[in-house]
Coordinates of C-alpha atoms in Angstrom, one line a residue:
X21 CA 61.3 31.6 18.2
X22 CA 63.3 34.3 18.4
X23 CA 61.6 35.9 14.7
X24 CA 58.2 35.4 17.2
X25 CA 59.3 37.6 19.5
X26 CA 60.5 40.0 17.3
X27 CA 57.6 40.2 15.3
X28 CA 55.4 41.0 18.2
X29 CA 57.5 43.3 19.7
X30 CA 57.7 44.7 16.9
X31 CA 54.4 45.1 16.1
X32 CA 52.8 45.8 19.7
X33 CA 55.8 47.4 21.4
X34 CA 55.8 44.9 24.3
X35 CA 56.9 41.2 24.4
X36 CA 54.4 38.1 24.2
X37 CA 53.1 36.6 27.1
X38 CA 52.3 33.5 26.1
X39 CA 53.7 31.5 22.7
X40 CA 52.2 28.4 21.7
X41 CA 53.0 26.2 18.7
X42 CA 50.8 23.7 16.5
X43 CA 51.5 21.4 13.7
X44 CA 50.5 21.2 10.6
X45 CA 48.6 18.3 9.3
X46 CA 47.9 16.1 6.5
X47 CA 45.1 13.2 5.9
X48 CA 46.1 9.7 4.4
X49 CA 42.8 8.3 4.0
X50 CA 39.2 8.7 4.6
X51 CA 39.2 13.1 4.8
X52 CA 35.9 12.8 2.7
X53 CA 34.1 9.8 4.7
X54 CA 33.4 11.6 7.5
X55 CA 29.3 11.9 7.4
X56 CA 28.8 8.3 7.1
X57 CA 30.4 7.9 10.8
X58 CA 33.7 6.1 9.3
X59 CA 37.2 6.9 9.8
X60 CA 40.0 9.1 9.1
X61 CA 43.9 8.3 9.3
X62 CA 46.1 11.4 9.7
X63 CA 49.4 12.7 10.5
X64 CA 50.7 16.3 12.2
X65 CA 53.9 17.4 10.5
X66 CA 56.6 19.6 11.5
X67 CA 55.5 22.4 10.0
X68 CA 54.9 24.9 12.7
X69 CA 52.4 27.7 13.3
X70 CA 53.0 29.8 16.5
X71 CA 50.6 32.2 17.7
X72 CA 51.9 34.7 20.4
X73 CA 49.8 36.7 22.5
X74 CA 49.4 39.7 25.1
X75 CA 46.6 41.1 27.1
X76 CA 45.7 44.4 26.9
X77 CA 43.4 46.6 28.8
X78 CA 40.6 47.4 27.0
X79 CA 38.1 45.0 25.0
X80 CA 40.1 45.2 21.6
X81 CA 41.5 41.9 19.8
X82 CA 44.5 43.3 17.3
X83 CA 45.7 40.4 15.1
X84 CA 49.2 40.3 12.8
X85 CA 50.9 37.9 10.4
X86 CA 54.0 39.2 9.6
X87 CA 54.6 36.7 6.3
X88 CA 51.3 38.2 4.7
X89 CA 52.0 41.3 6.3
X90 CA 48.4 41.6 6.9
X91 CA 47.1 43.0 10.1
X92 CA 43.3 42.8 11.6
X93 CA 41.0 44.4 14.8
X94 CA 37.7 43.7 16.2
X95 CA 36.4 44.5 19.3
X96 CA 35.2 41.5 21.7
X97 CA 31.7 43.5 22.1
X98 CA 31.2 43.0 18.0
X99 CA 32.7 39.4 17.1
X100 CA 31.4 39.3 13.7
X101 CA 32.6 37.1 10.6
X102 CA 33.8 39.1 7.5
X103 CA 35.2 37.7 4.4
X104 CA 37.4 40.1 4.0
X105 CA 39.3 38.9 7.5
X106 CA 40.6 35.8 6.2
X107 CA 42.5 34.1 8.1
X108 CA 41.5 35.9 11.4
X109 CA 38.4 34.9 11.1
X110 CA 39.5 31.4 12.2
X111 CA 40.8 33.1 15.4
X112 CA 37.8 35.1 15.5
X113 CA 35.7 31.6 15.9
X114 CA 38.0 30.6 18.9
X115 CA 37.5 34.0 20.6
X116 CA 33.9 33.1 19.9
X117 CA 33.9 29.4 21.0
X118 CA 35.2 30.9 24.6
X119 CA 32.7 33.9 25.3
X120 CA 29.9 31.4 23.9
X121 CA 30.7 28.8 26.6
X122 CA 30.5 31.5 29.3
X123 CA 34.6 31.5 29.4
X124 CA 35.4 35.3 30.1
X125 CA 38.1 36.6 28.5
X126 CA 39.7 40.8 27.7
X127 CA 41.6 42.6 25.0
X128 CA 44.7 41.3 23.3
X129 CA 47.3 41.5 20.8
X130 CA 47.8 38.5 19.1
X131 CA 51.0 37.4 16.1
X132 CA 50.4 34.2 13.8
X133 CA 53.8 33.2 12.9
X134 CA 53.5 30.7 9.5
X135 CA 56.6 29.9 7.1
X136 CA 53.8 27.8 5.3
X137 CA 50.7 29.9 4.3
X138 CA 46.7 28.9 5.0
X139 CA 46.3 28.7 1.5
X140 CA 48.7 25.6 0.5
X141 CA 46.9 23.5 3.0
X142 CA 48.6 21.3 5.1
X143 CA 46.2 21.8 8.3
X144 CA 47.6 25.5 8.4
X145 CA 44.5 27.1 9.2
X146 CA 43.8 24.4 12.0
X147 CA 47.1 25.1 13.5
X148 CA 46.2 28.5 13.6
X149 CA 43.1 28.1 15.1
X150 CA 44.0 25.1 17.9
X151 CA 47.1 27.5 18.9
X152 CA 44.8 30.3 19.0
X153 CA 42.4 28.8 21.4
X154 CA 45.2 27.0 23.5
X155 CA 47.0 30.6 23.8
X156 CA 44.1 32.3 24.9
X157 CA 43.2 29.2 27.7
X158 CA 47.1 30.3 29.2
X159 CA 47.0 33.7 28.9
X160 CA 43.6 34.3 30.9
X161 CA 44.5 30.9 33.3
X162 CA 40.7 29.9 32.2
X163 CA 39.6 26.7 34.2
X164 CA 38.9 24.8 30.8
X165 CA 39.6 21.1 30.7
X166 CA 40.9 19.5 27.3
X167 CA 37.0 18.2 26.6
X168 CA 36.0 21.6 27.0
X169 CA 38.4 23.1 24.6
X170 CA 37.1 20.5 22.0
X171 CA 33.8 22.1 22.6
X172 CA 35.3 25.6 22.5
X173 CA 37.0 24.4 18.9
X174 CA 33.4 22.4 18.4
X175 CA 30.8 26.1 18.7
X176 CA 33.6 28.1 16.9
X177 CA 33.9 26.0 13.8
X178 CA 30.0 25.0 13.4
X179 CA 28.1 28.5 15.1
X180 CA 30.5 30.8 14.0
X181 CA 32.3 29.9 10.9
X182 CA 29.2 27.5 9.9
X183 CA 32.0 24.6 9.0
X184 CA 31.0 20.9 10.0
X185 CA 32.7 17.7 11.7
X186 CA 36.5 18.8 12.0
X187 CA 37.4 15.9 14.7
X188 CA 40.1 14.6 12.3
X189 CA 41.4 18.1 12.1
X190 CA 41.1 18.8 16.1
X191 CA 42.4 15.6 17.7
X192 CA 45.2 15.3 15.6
X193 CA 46.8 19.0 16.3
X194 CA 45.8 18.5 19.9
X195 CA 46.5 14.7 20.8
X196 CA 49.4 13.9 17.9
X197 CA 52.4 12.2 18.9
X198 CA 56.1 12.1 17.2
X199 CA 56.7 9.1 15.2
X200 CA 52.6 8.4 14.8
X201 CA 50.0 8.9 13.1
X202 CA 46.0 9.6 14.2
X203 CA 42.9 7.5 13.4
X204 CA 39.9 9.4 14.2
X205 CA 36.7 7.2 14.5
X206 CA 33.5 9.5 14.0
X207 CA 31.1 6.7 15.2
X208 CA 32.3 6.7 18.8
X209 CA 34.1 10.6 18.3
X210 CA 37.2 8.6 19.5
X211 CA 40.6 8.5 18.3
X212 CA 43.9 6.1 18.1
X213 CA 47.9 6.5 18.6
X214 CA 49.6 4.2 15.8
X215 CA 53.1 4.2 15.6
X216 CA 54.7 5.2 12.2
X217 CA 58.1 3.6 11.8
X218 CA 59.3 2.6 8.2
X219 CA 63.1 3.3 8.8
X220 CA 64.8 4.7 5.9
X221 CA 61.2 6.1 4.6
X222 CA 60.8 9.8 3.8
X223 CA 57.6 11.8 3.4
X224 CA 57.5 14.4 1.4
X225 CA 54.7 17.2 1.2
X226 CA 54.0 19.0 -2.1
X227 CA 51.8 21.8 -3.1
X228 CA 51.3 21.3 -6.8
X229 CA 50.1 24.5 -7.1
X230 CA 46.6 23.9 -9.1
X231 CA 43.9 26.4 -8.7
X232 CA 41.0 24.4 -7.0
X233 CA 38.1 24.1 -9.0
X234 CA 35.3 21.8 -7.9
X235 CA 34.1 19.6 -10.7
X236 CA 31.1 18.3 -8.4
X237 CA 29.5 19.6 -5.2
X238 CA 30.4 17.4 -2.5
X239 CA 27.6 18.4 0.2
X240 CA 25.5 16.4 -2.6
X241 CA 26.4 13.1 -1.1
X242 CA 26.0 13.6 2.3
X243 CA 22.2 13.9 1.8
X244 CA 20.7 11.6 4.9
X245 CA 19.2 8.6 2.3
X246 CA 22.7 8.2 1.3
X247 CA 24.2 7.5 4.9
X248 CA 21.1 5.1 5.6
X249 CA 22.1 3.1 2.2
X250 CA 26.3 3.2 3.2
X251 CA 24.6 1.9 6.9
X252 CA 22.9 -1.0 5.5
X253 CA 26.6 -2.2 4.0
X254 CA 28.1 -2.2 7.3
X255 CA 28.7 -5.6 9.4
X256 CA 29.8 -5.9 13.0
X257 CA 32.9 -7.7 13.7
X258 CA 34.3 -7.6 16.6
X259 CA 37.6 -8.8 15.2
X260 CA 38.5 -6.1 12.9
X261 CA 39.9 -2.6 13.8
X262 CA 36.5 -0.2 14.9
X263 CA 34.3 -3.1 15.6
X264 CA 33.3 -3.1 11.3
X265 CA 33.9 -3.6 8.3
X266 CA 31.8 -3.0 4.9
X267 CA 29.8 -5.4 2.8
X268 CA 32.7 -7.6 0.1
X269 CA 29.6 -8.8 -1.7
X270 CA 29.1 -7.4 -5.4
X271 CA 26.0 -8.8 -5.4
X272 CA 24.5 -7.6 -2.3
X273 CA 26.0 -4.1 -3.1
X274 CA 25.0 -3.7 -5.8
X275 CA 21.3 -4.6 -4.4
X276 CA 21.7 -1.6 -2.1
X277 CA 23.4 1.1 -4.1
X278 CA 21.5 0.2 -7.3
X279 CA 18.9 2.7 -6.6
X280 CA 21.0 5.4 -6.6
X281 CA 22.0 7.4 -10.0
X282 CA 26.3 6.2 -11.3
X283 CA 28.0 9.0 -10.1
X284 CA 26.5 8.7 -6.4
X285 CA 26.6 4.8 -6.7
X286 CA 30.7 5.7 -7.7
X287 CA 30.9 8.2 -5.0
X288 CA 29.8 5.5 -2.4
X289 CA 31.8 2.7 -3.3
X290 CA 35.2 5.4 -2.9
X291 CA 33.4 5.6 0.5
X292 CA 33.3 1.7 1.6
X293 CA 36.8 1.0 -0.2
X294 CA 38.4 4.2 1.8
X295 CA 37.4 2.4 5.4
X296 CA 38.8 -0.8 4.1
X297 CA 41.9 0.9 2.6
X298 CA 42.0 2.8 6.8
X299 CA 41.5 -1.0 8.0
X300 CA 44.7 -2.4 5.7
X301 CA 47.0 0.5 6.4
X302 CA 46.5 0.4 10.2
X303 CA 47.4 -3.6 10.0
X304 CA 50.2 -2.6 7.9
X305 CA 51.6 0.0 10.5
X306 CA 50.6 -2.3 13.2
X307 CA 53.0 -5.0 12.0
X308 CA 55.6 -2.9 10.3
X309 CA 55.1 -3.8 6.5
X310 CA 55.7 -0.9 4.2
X311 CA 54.9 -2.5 1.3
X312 CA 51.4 -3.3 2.3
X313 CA 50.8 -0.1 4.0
X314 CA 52.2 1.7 0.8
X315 CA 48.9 -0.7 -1.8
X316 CA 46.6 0.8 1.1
X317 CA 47.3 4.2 0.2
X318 CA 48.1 3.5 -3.7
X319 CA 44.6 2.3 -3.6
X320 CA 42.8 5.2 -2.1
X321 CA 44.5 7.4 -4.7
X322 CA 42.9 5.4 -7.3
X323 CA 39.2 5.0 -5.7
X324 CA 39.9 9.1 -5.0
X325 CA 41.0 9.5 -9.0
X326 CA 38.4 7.0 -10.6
X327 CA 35.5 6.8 -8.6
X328 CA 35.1 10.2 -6.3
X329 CA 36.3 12.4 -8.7
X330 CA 38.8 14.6 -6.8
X331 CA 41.9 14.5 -8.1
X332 CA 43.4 15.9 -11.1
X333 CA 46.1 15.1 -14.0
X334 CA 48.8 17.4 -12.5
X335 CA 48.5 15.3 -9.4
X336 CA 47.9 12.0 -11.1
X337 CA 51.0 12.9 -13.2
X338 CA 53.3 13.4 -10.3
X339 CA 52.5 10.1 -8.8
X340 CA 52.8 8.2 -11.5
X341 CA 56.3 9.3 -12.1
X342 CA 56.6 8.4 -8.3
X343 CA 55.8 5.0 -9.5
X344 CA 58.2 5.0 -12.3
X345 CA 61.4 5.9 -9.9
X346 CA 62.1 2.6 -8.0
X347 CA 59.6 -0.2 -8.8
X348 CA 59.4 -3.3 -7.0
X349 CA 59.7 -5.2 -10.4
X350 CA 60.4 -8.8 -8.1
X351 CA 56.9 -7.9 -5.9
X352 CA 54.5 -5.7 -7.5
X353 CA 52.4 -6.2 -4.8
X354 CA 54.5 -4.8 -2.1
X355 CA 56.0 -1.0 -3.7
X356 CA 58.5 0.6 -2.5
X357 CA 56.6 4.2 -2.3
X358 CA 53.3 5.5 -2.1
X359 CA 51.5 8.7 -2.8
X360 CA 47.4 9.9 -2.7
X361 CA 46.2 13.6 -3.5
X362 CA 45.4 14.9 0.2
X363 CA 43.2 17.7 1.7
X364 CA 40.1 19.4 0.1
X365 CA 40.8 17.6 -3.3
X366 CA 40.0 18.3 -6.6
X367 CA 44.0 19.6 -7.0
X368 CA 46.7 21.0 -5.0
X369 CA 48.0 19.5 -2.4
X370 CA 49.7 15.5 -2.8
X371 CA 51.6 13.7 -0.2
X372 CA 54.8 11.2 -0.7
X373 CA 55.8 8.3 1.2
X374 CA 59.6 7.1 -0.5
X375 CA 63.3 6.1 0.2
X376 CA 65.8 8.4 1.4
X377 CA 67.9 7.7 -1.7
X378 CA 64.6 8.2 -4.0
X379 CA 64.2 11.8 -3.2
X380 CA 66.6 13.2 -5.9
X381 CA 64.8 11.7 -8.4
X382 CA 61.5 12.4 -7.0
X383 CA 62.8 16.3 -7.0
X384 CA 63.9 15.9 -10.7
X385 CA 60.6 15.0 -12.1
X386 CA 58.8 17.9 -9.9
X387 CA 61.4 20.0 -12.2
X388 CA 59.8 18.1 -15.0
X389 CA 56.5 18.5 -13.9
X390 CA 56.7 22.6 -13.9
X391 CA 58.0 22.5 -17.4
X392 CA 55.6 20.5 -18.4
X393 CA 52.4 22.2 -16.5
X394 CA 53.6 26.0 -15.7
X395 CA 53.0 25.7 -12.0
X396 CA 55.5 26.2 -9.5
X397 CA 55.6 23.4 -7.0
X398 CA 56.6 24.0 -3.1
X399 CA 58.1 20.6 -1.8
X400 CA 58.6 19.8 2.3
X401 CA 60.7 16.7 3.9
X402 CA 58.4 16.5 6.7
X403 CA 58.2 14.4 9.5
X404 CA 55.2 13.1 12.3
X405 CA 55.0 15.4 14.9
X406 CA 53.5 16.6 18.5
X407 CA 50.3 18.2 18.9
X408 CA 50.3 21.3 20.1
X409 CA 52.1 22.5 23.3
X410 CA 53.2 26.1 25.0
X411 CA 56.5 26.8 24.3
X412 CA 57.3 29.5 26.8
X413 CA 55.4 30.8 29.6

């Protein structure tokens, strides 16, 4: 806190009034299922961004982030996006999901204080922008209820930076709590509180560092026909988690999806077994069985590697040596760890689920794995965390 306050001061000459913190964030499972109405598990992390701001007294919005030691201005009369703006443009958006909703709201200096940077992932940007607009709310007392900054978040991210469906992303750096995790049910735009408690079990966050390069374009699935054939597959239950589960049949699958070329038909079938791998893991916290809860998450990896496409071998590499470290040899079925590429895909980013005692070993082969590949991973001990909340006033 106190490097916040130094680094507006020292930027703007006058103290912040108002500091807010948000988490960072990582998805489990189902961060690509999203347009078919299903579900997405996720988890805010101690990794904090705070954003400080100040008012000023005419209609300019100054922006600064000391670790990039980049600094930005716009004036509220011409809120426009610019690639060249970055990461302000996600602040830009909030300022925009305000005015757009009638909110009024004046000049201001505002500092985005990051250790971890928007480009490793990890929900940075989100932070940055949930923080943003929760700041802003304080520091002009506007009479906005919660819904109504999920709409603010809502007209930023679709109007103004043209992005689509980030209710994962918002609930779960607004509404987390410590020691859970956050299911986020598109069909009803709803979300769940599960408790996370595997005592003695680490998580571990690890930026790979592998350039992103898409080997498919992803908007190609989410083509309407496709979300009618995923919505033939889907049964009501009232007995299972969400009120539904997919179709089990091969045959009566296959009868649906076989009209659609392989790599869709593959695409679609990562789809159904992400919900059912959402359904298995939430049991598994439910009732406090790691090792069931760790073949949930094993087996989205593999739909994620095999049939959607989006990993790639450094990050299949690094989980198979997390494999390697401390088998279950007595009860294959129940391992002791778990791992899944996480975030955009297609490289990068790849979470850890392990022993306390496992780590060193883990570390090792991440020492392995640069001399092997050339890229420098960055690894975080992280743990579930609070949404986000002022932290002085």
């Amino acid at each position: 806190m106190n490097n916040v306050y130094e680094a507006h001061e020292s930027e703007y000459q006058v103290l912040p009034q108002i500091v807010v913190s948000a988490p960072g964030r990582f998805h489990l499972i189902g961060e690509h299922s999203w347009f078919c109405k299903d579900k997405t598990l996720s988890m805010a992390v101690n990794l904090p961004v705070y954003v400080a701001v100040s008012p000023r007294d005419d209609g300019t919005v100054r922006f600064f982030f000391p670790q990039l030691s980049e600094r930005k201005k716009v004036l509220l009369t011409s809120l426009k996006y610019r690639k060249e703006d970055r990461w302000a443009n996600g602040i830009k958006a909030m300022i925009y999901g305000f005015t757009s909703g009638g909110f009024e709201i004046g000049g201001m200096d505002i500092t985005v204080y990051s250790d971890i940077l928007p480009s490793a992932g990890f929900g940075i940007t989100t932070a940055m922008k949930v923080g943003s607009a929760y700041a802003i709310r304080a520091l002009f007392n506007l009479h906005c209820t919660d819904a109504q900054l999920l709409q603010v978040l809502e007209r930023g991210n679709r109007l103004f930076l043209k992005l689509e469906y980030l209710a994962a992303d918002n609930y779960t750096a607004l509404y987390s709590k410590e020691n859970s995790v956050v299911c986020t049910d598109y069909a009803s735009s709803s979300y769940d509180i599960i408790p996370f408690s595997f005592p003695g079990k680490k998580i571990l966050l690890t930026d790979a560092r592998v350039p992103r390069v898409s080997v498919w374009n992803e908007d190609s699935l989410h083509q309407p026909e496709n979300v009618l054939l995923l919505g033939e597959l889907k049964e009501r239950r009232s007995s299972v988690y969400g009120g539904w589960f997919y179709e089990e049949n091969p045959a009566d699958v296959g009868e649906v999806l076989g009209i659609v070329n392989e790599d869709t038909r593959r695409r679609l079938l990562c789809v159904m077994r992400e919900h059912q791998c959402i359904l298995e893991a939430q049991k598994a916290l439910v009732t406090g069985s790691f090792g069931k809860f760790a073949r949930a998450v094993n087996r989205s990896h593999e739909s994620m590697r095999d049939l959607y496409n989006s990993s790639s071998p450094e990050v299949d590499w690094i989980l198979k040596r997390l494999s390697e470290i401390n088998p279950n040899l007595d009860d294959p079925r129940n391992p002791t760890s778990c791992g899944r590429i996480t975030g955009k895909g297609f490289g990068r980013c790849v979470y850890t689920i392990l022993s306390e005692s496992d780590i060193p070993l883990f570390k090792a082969k991440l020492a392995e794995y640069e001399r092997i590949f050339g890229f420098h991973p960055s690894c975080y001990e992280v743990e579930p965390a609070c949404g986000v909340q002022i932290v002085n006033r």
